[in-house]
């Protein structure tokens, strides 16, 4: 009788053991599945240049998007939200499903700041991601004009007074766009002023311009008569040109302006962009050349 009881007890213990082992296996499988299904993270920061304190109910949101198909809306693969947003810089981490990624697809990140559904800031350029880069993403938000203005964005916002710096556009120069700043790199910058004086292209000559390469520290363009190319260095708003070289043509008109332009580039120490206008400054902070962003030629 006692041996039969012991056998029953042993079988019961074995059944309990196997049930427990099966439960552990299920838990382990679930953990492995979850870790593999959500294995990707995209980290970064976003900020804006305007000296504006956001209202306390502002919300920051950034999305990871698949933009591979131009004829369909972007597919959101993940998002991160800061509610309330607080003040910049905004640090974020987007978790996404690795299994949702497809070879040959294009992925970008897009960020915005809203207050009660009203858009205050947004990114205005493409930020490619998931292309083998390991460094955290750095994003720049631009102010959306036409949205809430000073005094209407809610209690707590403070906008520092604007300055009277700058001049009205002159002949041959447009007001440009104030909606968003044109990027320094990858933009066709047409020369419109030298030492405060308007410039114009000589008849049948290419207009003076600069194009800063987006993928290398190289700059190319035209001085008016001769084409030019060289390198540049960037550090914050610091900008210096180096190893500039030109072709050696001699033109009947515009050579004095060309020499003045080339000499001005040698004195550049800083730059600033306001909307679609670029200004190059010397060591004293004086504007020595002004440019306007136009369609890339």
CSV table of C-alpha atoms in Angstrom, one decimal:
chain,number,residue,atom,x,y,z
A,1,UNK,CA,0.0,0.0,0.0
A,2,UNK,CA,2.8,2.4,0.9
A,3,UNK,CA,4.7,1.6,-2.4
A,4,UNK,CA,1.6,2.3,-4.4
A,5,UNK,CA,1.1,5.6,-2.6
A,6,UNK,CA,4.7,6.6,-3.3
A,7,UNK,CA,4.3,5.9,-7.0
A,8,UNK,CA,1.2,8.0,-7.2
A,9,UNK,CA,3.0,10.8,-5.4
A,10,UNK,CA,6.0,10.5,-7.7
A,11,UNK,CA,3.8,10.7,-10.8
A,12,UNK,CA,2.1,13.8,-9.3
A,13,UNK,CA,5.5,15.4,-8.7
A,14,UNK,CA,6.6,14.7,-12.2
A,15,UNK,CA,3.5,16.1,-13.7
A,16,UNK,CA,3.9,19.3,-11.6
A,17,UNK,CA,7.5,19.5,-12.7
A,18,UNK,CA,6.7,19.2,-16.4
A,19,UNK,CA,3.9,21.7,-16.2
A,20,UNK,CA,6.2,24.2,-14.5
A,21,UNK,CA,8.9,23.6,-17.1
A,22,UNK,CA,6.3,24.2,-19.9
A,23,UNK,CA,5.2,27.4,-18.3
A,24,UNK,CA,8.8,28.6,-18.0
A,25,UNK,CA,9.3,27.7,-21.7
A,26,UNK,CA,6.3,29.7,-22.7
A,27,UNK,CA,7.4,32.7,-20.7
A,28,UNK,CA,10.9,32.5,-22.1
A,29,UNK,CA,9.5,32.3,-25.7
A,30,UNK,CA,7.3,35.3,-25.1
A,31,UNK,CA,10.2,37.3,-23.8
A,32,UNK,CA,12.3,36.3,-26.8
A,33,UNK,CA,9.5,37.2,-29.2
A,34,UNK,CA,8.9,40.6,-27.6
A,35,UNK,CA,12.6,41.4,-27.6
A,36,UNK,CA,13.0,40.5,-31.2
A,37,UNK,CA,9.8,42.2,-32.4
A,38,UNK,CA,10.7,45.5,-30.8
A,39,UNK,CA,14.5,45.5,-31.0
A,40,UNK,CA,15.1,48.9,-32.7
A,41,UNK,CA,15.4,52.3,-31.1
A,42,UNK,CA,16.1,55.7,-32.7
A,43,UNK,CA,17.5,58.3,-30.3
A,44,UNK,CA,18.1,62.0,-30.9
A,45,UNK,CA,17.5,65.6,-29.9
A,46,UNK,CA,15.5,68.4,-31.5
A,47,UNK,CA,15.6,72.1,-30.9
A,48,UNK,CA,14.9,75.5,-32.5
A,49,UNK,CA,16.9,78.7,-32.9
A,50,UNK,CA,14.2,81.2,-31.9
A,51,UNK,CA,14.4,82.7,-28.5
A,52,UNK,CA,10.9,81.7,-27.5
A,53,UNK,CA,9.7,80.0,-24.3
A,54,UNK,CA,7.0,77.4,-25.1
A,55,UNK,CA,3.7,77.5,-23.3
A,56,UNK,CA,3.2,74.9,-20.5
A,57,UNK,CA,0.7,72.9,-22.6
A,58,UNK,CA,2.9,72.6,-25.7
A,59,UNK,CA,3.4,69.0,-26.9
A,60,UNK,CA,6.5,67.7,-28.8
A,61,UNK,CA,6.2,64.7,-31.0
A,62,UNK,CA,8.6,62.9,-33.4
A,63,UNK,CA,7.7,60.1,-35.8
A,64,UNK,CA,9.7,57.5,-37.7
A,65,UNK,CA,8.2,57.3,-41.2
A,66,UNK,CA,8.6,55.1,-44.2
A,67,UNK,CA,8.5,57.5,-47.2
A,68,UNK,CA,9.4,55.0,-49.9
A,69,UNK,CA,6.3,55.5,-52.0
A,70,UNK,CA,5.7,59.1,-53.3
A,71,UNK,CA,2.1,58.4,-54.3
A,72,UNK,CA,0.9,57.3,-50.8
A,73,UNK,CA,1.0,58.9,-47.4
A,74,UNK,CA,4.0,58.1,-45.2
A,75,UNK,CA,3.7,55.0,-43.0
A,76,UNK,CA,4.4,55.7,-39.3
A,77,UNK,CA,6.6,53.0,-37.8
A,78,UNK,CA,7.0,54.5,-34.4
A,79,UNK,CA,6.7,57.7,-32.5
A,80,UNK,CA,7.8,59.4,-29.3
A,81,UNK,CA,5.9,62.2,-27.4
A,82,UNK,CA,6.8,64.6,-24.7
A,83,UNK,CA,3.6,66.0,-23.0
A,84,UNK,CA,4.3,68.6,-21.8
A,85,UNK,CA,7.1,69.4,-24.1
A,86,UNK,CA,9.0,71.6,-21.7
A,87,UNK,CA,11.8,73.6,-23.3
A,88,UNK,CA,14.3,72.7,-25.9
A,89,UNK,CA,16.4,70.7,-26.5
A,90,UNK,CA,14.0,67.8,-26.7
A,91,UNK,CA,15.5,64.4,-26.1
A,92,UNK,CA,13.6,61.5,-27.6
A,93,UNK,CA,13.8,57.7,-28.2
A,94,UNK,CA,11.6,56.0,-30.7
A,95,UNK,CA,11.0,52.3,-30.4
A,96,UNK,CA,10.2,50.5,-33.6
A,97,UNK,CA,9.6,47.0,-34.9
A,98,UNK,CA,12.6,45.7,-36.7
A,99,UNK,CA,10.5,43.2,-38.7
A,100,UNK,CA,8.6,46.2,-40.3
A,101,UNK,CA,11.7,47.4,-42.0
A,102,UNK,CA,12.2,46.5,-45.7
A,103,UNK,CA,15.3,46.4,-47.8
A,104,UNK,CA,15.5,49.3,-50.2
A,105,UNK,CA,12.9,51.4,-48.4
A,106,UNK,CA,13.6,55.0,-47.3
A,107,UNK,CA,13.0,56.1,-43.7
A,108,UNK,CA,12.9,59.6,-42.3
A,109,UNK,CA,12.2,61.3,-39.0
A,110,UNK,CA,9.7,64.2,-38.7
A,111,UNK,CA,9.1,66.3,-35.6
A,112,UNK,CA,6.7,69.0,-34.5
A,113,UNK,CA,5.6,71.1,-31.5
A,114,UNK,CA,1.9,71.8,-31.1
A,115,UNK,CA,-0.3,73.6,-28.6
A,116,UNK,CA,-3.9,72.4,-28.5
A,117,UNK,CA,-3.6,71.1,-32.0
A,118,UNK,CA,-2.1,74.2,-33.4
A,119,UNK,CA,1.3,73.8,-35.1
A,120,UNK,CA,4.0,76.0,-33.6
A,121,UNK,CA,7.2,74.4,-34.9
A,122,UNK,CA,8.0,71.7,-37.4
A,123,UNK,CA,11.0,70.3,-39.3
A,124,UNK,CA,11.2,71.6,-42.8
A,125,UNK,CA,13.8,69.2,-44.2
A,126,UNK,CA,14.3,65.5,-44.7
A,127,UNK,CA,16.2,63.7,-42.0
A,128,UNK,CA,17.2,60.3,-43.4
A,129,UNK,CA,17.6,57.6,-40.7
A,130,UNK,CA,18.3,53.8,-40.4
A,131,UNK,CA,21.1,54.0,-43.0
A,132,UNK,CA,23.8,52.4,-40.9
A,133,UNK,CA,24.4,55.6,-38.8
A,134,UNK,CA,24.9,54.9,-35.1
A,135,UNK,CA,25.2,58.6,-33.9
A,136,UNK,CA,22.1,60.1,-32.3
A,137,UNK,CA,19.9,62.2,-34.7
A,138,UNK,CA,20.0,66.0,-34.4
A,139,UNK,CA,17.0,67.8,-35.7
A,140,UNK,CA,16.2,71.6,-36.2
A,141,UNK,CA,12.7,72.8,-35.9
A,142,UNK,CA,11.5,76.0,-37.5
A,143,UNK,CA,8.8,78.5,-36.4
A,144,UNK,CA,5.5,78.3,-38.3
A,145,UNK,CA,4.5,81.9,-39.2
A,146,UNK,CA,0.8,82.4,-39.2
A,147,UNK,CA,0.4,80.4,-36.1
A,148,UNK,CA,-0.1,81.8,-32.6
A,149,UNK,CA,1.9,85.0,-32.1
A,150,UNK,CA,3.3,86.8,-29.1
A,151,UNK,CA,0.7,87.1,-26.4
A,152,UNK,CA,-1.7,84.5,-27.9
A,153,UNK,CA,0.2,81.3,-27.2
A,154,UNK,CA,-1.0,81.0,-23.7
A,155,UNK,CA,0.2,82.1,-20.3
A,156,UNK,CA,3.9,81.6,-19.7
A,157,UNK,CA,5.2,82.2,-23.2
A,158,UNK,CA,7.8,84.9,-23.6
A,159,UNK,CA,9.2,86.2,-26.9
A,160,UNK,CA,12.3,88.4,-26.7
A,161,UNK,CA,12.0,91.7,-28.5
A,162,UNK,CA,13.0,91.6,-32.2
A,163,UNK,CA,15.8,93.8,-33.4
A,164,UNK,CA,15.7,96.4,-36.1
A,165,UNK,CA,18.8,94.9,-37.7
A,166,UNK,CA,18.6,94.4,-41.4
A,167,UNK,CA,17.5,96.4,-44.4
A,168,UNK,CA,14.7,96.5,-46.9
A,169,UNK,CA,15.5,94.5,-50.1
A,170,UNK,CA,17.0,96.5,-52.9
A,171,UNK,CA,16.6,96.4,-56.7
A,172,UNK,CA,17.0,92.8,-58.0
A,173,UNK,CA,16.5,91.4,-54.5
A,174,UNK,CA,13.3,89.8,-53.3
A,175,UNK,CA,12.0,89.7,-49.7
A,176,UNK,CA,12.5,86.0,-49.8
A,177,UNK,CA,10.6,83.5,-47.6
A,178,UNK,CA,10.3,84.0,-43.9
A,179,UNK,CA,8.5,80.7,-43.3
A,180,UNK,CA,11.6,78.6,-42.8
A,181,UNK,CA,15.3,79.1,-43.1
A,182,UNK,CA,17.0,77.7,-46.2
A,183,UNK,CA,19.8,75.3,-45.3
A,184,UNK,CA,23.4,76.5,-45.8
A,185,UNK,CA,24.3,73.4,-47.6
A,186,UNK,CA,22.7,72.1,-50.8
A,187,UNK,CA,21.2,75.5,-51.6
A,188,UNK,CA,22.0,77.7,-54.7
A,189,UNK,CA,23.0,81.0,-53.1
A,190,UNK,CA,22.9,83.9,-55.6
A,191,UNK,CA,25.1,86.9,-54.7
A,192,UNK,CA,23.0,90.0,-54.3
A,193,UNK,CA,25.2,92.4,-52.3
A,194,UNK,CA,28.9,93.1,-51.7
A,195,UNK,CA,29.8,95.4,-48.9
A,196,UNK,CA,26.3,96.7,-48.8
A,197,UNK,CA,26.1,97.5,-52.5
A,198,UNK,CA,23.8,95.6,-54.9
A,199,UNK,CA,25.4,93.4,-57.6
A,200,UNK,CA,24.2,92.4,-61.0
A,201,UNK,CA,25.4,89.9,-63.5
A,202,UNK,CA,27.2,91.3,-66.5
A,203,UNK,CA,25.4,90.8,-69.8
A,204,UNK,CA,25.6,87.2,-71.1
A,205,UNK,CA,27.5,86.1,-68.0
A,206,UNK,CA,26.5,83.7,-65.3
A,207,UNK,CA,25.4,85.3,-62.1
A,208,UNK,CA,27.8,85.0,-59.2
A,209,UNK,CA,26.7,82.3,-56.8
A,210,UNK,CA,27.8,79.6,-54.3
A,211,UNK,CA,26.7,76.1,-53.6
A,212,UNK,CA,27.9,74.4,-50.4
A,213,UNK,CA,28.0,70.6,-50.9
A,214,UNK,CA,25.7,68.6,-48.6
A,215,UNK,CA,27.9,65.6,-48.3
A,216,UNK,CA,31.4,67.1,-48.2
A,217,UNK,CA,33.2,70.2,-47.0
A,218,UNK,CA,33.4,71.5,-50.6
A,219,UNK,CA,32.0,74.7,-52.2
A,220,UNK,CA,31.6,75.6,-55.8
A,221,UNK,CA,30.1,78.3,-57.9
A,222,UNK,CA,30.9,81.3,-60.1
A,223,UNK,CA,32.5,84.6,-59.4
A,224,UNK,CA,30.8,86.1,-62.4
A,225,UNK,CA,33.3,85.5,-65.1
A,226,UNK,CA,35.3,82.6,-63.7
A,227,UNK,CA,34.1,79.4,-62.1
A,228,UNK,CA,35.5,78.6,-58.7
A,229,UNK,CA,35.8,75.7,-56.2
A,230,UNK,CA,37.4,75.1,-52.9
A,231,UNK,CA,36.8,73.9,-49.3
A,232,UNK,CA,35.2,75.4,-46.2
A,233,UNK,CA,35.2,74.9,-42.5
A,234,UNK,CA,32.1,75.0,-40.2
A,235,UNK,CA,32.0,75.4,-36.5
A,236,UNK,CA,28.7,76.6,-35.1
A,237,UNK,CA,28.0,79.8,-37.0
A,238,UNK,CA,31.7,80.1,-37.8
A,239,UNK,CA,32.6,79.7,-41.5
A,240,UNK,CA,35.9,79.9,-43.3
A,241,UNK,CA,36.8,79.3,-46.9
A,242,UNK,CA,40.0,77.5,-47.9
A,243,UNK,CA,42.0,76.5,-50.9
A,244,UNK,CA,39.7,78.5,-53.3
A,245,UNK,CA,40.7,78.2,-56.9
A,246,UNK,CA,39.2,79.8,-60.1
A,247,UNK,CA,39.5,79.4,-63.8
A,248,UNK,CA,41.7,82.1,-65.5
A,249,UNK,CA,39.4,83.7,-68.0
A,250,UNK,CA,39.4,87.4,-68.7
A,251,UNK,CA,36.1,89.0,-69.4
A,252,UNK,CA,35.4,92.6,-70.7
A,253,UNK,CA,32.9,93.4,-68.0
A,254,UNK,CA,32.5,92.6,-64.3
A,255,UNK,CA,36.1,91.8,-63.4
A,256,UNK,CA,36.3,94.5,-60.7
A,257,UNK,CA,33.2,93.0,-59.0
A,258,UNK,CA,34.6,89.5,-59.3
A,259,UNK,CA,37.8,90.5,-57.6
A,260,UNK,CA,35.9,92.2,-54.9
A,261,UNK,CA,33.8,89.0,-54.4
A,262,UNK,CA,36.9,86.8,-54.2
A,263,UNK,CA,38.6,89.1,-51.7
A,264,UNK,CA,35.4,89.2,-49.6
A,265,UNK,CA,35.4,85.4,-49.3
A,266,UNK,CA,39.0,85.5,-47.8
A,267,UNK,CA,37.7,87.7,-45.0
A,268,UNK,CA,34.6,85.6,-44.0
A,269,UNK,CA,34.6,84.5,-40.4
A,270,UNK,CA,30.9,83.9,-39.7
A,271,UNK,CA,27.6,83.4,-41.4
A,272,UNK,CA,23.9,83.8,-40.6
A,273,UNK,CA,20.7,82.8,-42.4
A,274,UNK,CA,17.4,84.7,-42.2
A,275,UNK,CA,14.6,83.0,-44.1
A,276,UNK,CA,16.0,82.7,-47.7
A,277,UNK,CA,18.9,85.1,-47.2
A,278,UNK,CA,22.4,84.3,-46.4
A,279,UNK,CA,24.9,86.9,-45.0
A,280,UNK,CA,28.6,86.4,-44.7
A,281,UNK,CA,30.3,88.4,-41.9
A,282,UNK,CA,33.9,89.4,-41.3
A,283,UNK,CA,35.7,89.3,-37.9
A,284,UNK,CA,34.1,92.5,-36.8
A,285,UNK,CA,30.6,91.3,-37.5
A,286,UNK,CA,30.1,93.5,-40.5
A,287,UNK,CA,28.1,92.0,-43.4
A,288,UNK,CA,30.5,91.8,-46.4
A,289,UNK,CA,28.3,89.7,-48.8
A,290,UNK,CA,24.7,88.9,-49.1
A,291,UNK,CA,23.0,86.1,-51.0
A,292,UNK,CA,19.5,84.9,-51.8
A,293,UNK,CA,18.4,81.3,-52.1
A,294,UNK,CA,17.0,80.5,-55.6
A,295,UNK,CA,16.1,77.3,-57.4
A,296,UNK,CA,19.2,75.1,-57.7
A,297,UNK,CA,20.7,75.4,-61.2
